[in-house]
C-alpha cells in the first residue's frame, strides 16, 4: 500500500542523510563499502524517483527506480498507448532486414524518462546517465546494474535498454548492463523486444524479470487500446500490431497450497517454427488463466489478495524460499542455457519478425490446440 511505500522512501532518505551508514546495519558491510551517491527526489510528487548506489565490495554501480506511490505515478501507469520512436539499436545491426526503423514503448514510462526538466533542460534519462558515467569513471572496471519494483521495474527495463546503446557506457562498464526487474508491467511492442534481444546477442545487456505467477500487474497492459488488451489468447489471432511483449529471461515464482515455491524460466523466442510457437501459445494461455483469476478477485473485491501477490513482501518471501535452488546459478549461466534461450544468443542468429497475419496465426493456434487435445486423449487411453 501507499503507506508502506512511503515508509520505504523515508528509509532511503535516511540512508542518503547518513551517507550510506544504514547499509552497514542491513548488509554487515562498512560505510565505505556501500555508498548512495545520489538520490533524485526533488519533485517526487511529479517525477520518477531514483537513486544511484556504489558497492565497492561487489564492484557495482546500481541504479534503483521507485515503484508507484503518488497520484502522478498511477496516471503514468495508465498511459498505456504506445509511443512510436526511432529504434536506437538499428545502427548496431549490419543487415537492415534483421532490425526495424522504429519501436513502440509505453507512453507513460517514456514520459517519465524523456520529459525535459524545465530548470535543468535535461531529461531524467540524461540526468541519471551523467550520474552513472561519473561513478563508472571514478571506479574503473565496475559493472552497471539497474533494478526496480513495479513501475520501478518498467523504468529499470527501459533505462537499461537505452543505456546499453550508449557506447560510452559500454566502454566504462565491465560487462553488459544487468537489469533485475521485479513485478514489472509490459514496456514495449514486439519491435522493442526484437531490438532488446539484439542487445542481448551483442552482450550489451542482460535482464532477469522476476514475476509472481498470480501478479496481475506483470500481465498488463497486454495491448494498447485494443480489444485484445484483456485476452492473451485473442491476441494470437490479431497479429503483432500494438500488442505488448515482455523482454529478458522471466523467472516466475509460483506457489501451491501446502507446497514450497517453484521456479520456472522462460525466454520469448521468434515464432519461426511450430515448437517455438507452441511454447508461445502455452505461455499465453497460462497468462490468460492468471489474469482471469486476478479479475475474479477484483469482482469479489478481494483487493487484499491482489495487493499481496504484487507486494514487495510476497516477492521477498518467495525469493528467500527459492534462494537455495538459485545459489549455484548466475545470470551468465541462464543466458548460456540453450534449454531456456534456445539459439537466440548465437552470434549468427537471424531474427524472424513476428507474423502479422491473423489467418496464419489463427491456423497455427487451432492446430496446436488440436495437437494438445490429441496428446491428452492419448495419455488418457494409455492410463485406461
PDB file of C-alpha atoms in Angstrom, residues 1-19 22 26 36 39 41 44 49 66 69:
ATOM      1  CA  UNK A   1       0.000   0.000   0.000  1.00  0.00           C
ATOM      2  CA  UNK A   2       0.963   3.659  -0.231  1.00  0.00           C
ATOM      3  CA  UNK A   3       1.842   3.897   3.454  1.00  0.00           C
ATOM      4  CA  UNK A   4       4.294   1.029   3.107  1.00  0.00           C
ATOM      5  CA  UNK A   5       5.903   2.593   0.024  1.00  0.00           C
ATOM      6  CA  UNK A   6       6.180   5.938   1.776  1.00  0.00           C
ATOM      7  CA  UNK A   7       7.970   4.228   4.667  1.00  0.00           C
ATOM      8  CA  UNK A   8      10.437   2.712   2.211  1.00  0.00           C
ATOM      9  CA  UNK A   9      11.012   6.132   0.686  1.00  0.00           C
ATOM     10  CA  UNK A  10      11.680   7.616   4.145  1.00  0.00           C
ATOM     11  CA  UNK A  11      14.196   4.829   4.747  1.00  0.00           C
ATOM     12  CA  UNK A  12      16.014   5.697   1.522  1.00  0.00           C
ATOM     13  CA  UNK A  13      16.158   9.344   2.562  1.00  0.00           C
ATOM     14  CA  UNK A  14      17.625   8.303   5.894  1.00  0.00           C
ATOM     15  CA  UNK A  15      20.289   6.273   4.103  1.00  0.00           C
ATOM     16  CA  UNK A  16      21.180   9.281   1.972  1.00  0.00           C
ATOM     17  CA  UNK A  17      21.303  11.556   5.010  1.00  0.00           C
ATOM     18  CA  UNK A  18      23.725   9.182   6.708  1.00  0.00           C
ATOM     19  CA  UNK A  19      25.820   8.742   3.568  1.00  0.00           C
ATOM     20  CA  UNK A  22      22.418   2.205   7.285  1.00  0.00           C
ATOM     21  CA  UNK A  26      21.449  -4.123   6.811  1.00  0.00           C
ATOM     22  CA  UNK A  36      24.449   6.138  -2.063  1.00  0.00           C
ATOM     23  CA  UNK A  39      19.006  10.393  -4.705  1.00  0.00           C
ATOM     24  CA  UNK A  41      13.547  13.017  -5.458  1.00  0.00           C
ATOM     25  CA  UNK A  44       8.829  13.178  -6.088  1.00  0.00           C
ATOM     26  CA  UNK A  49      12.376   8.813  -8.130  1.00  0.00           C
ATOM     27  CA  UNK A  66      10.986   3.618  -7.164  1.00  0.00           C
ATOM     28  CA  UNK A  69       3.484   5.872  -4.871  1.00  0.00           C
TER      29      UNK A  69
END
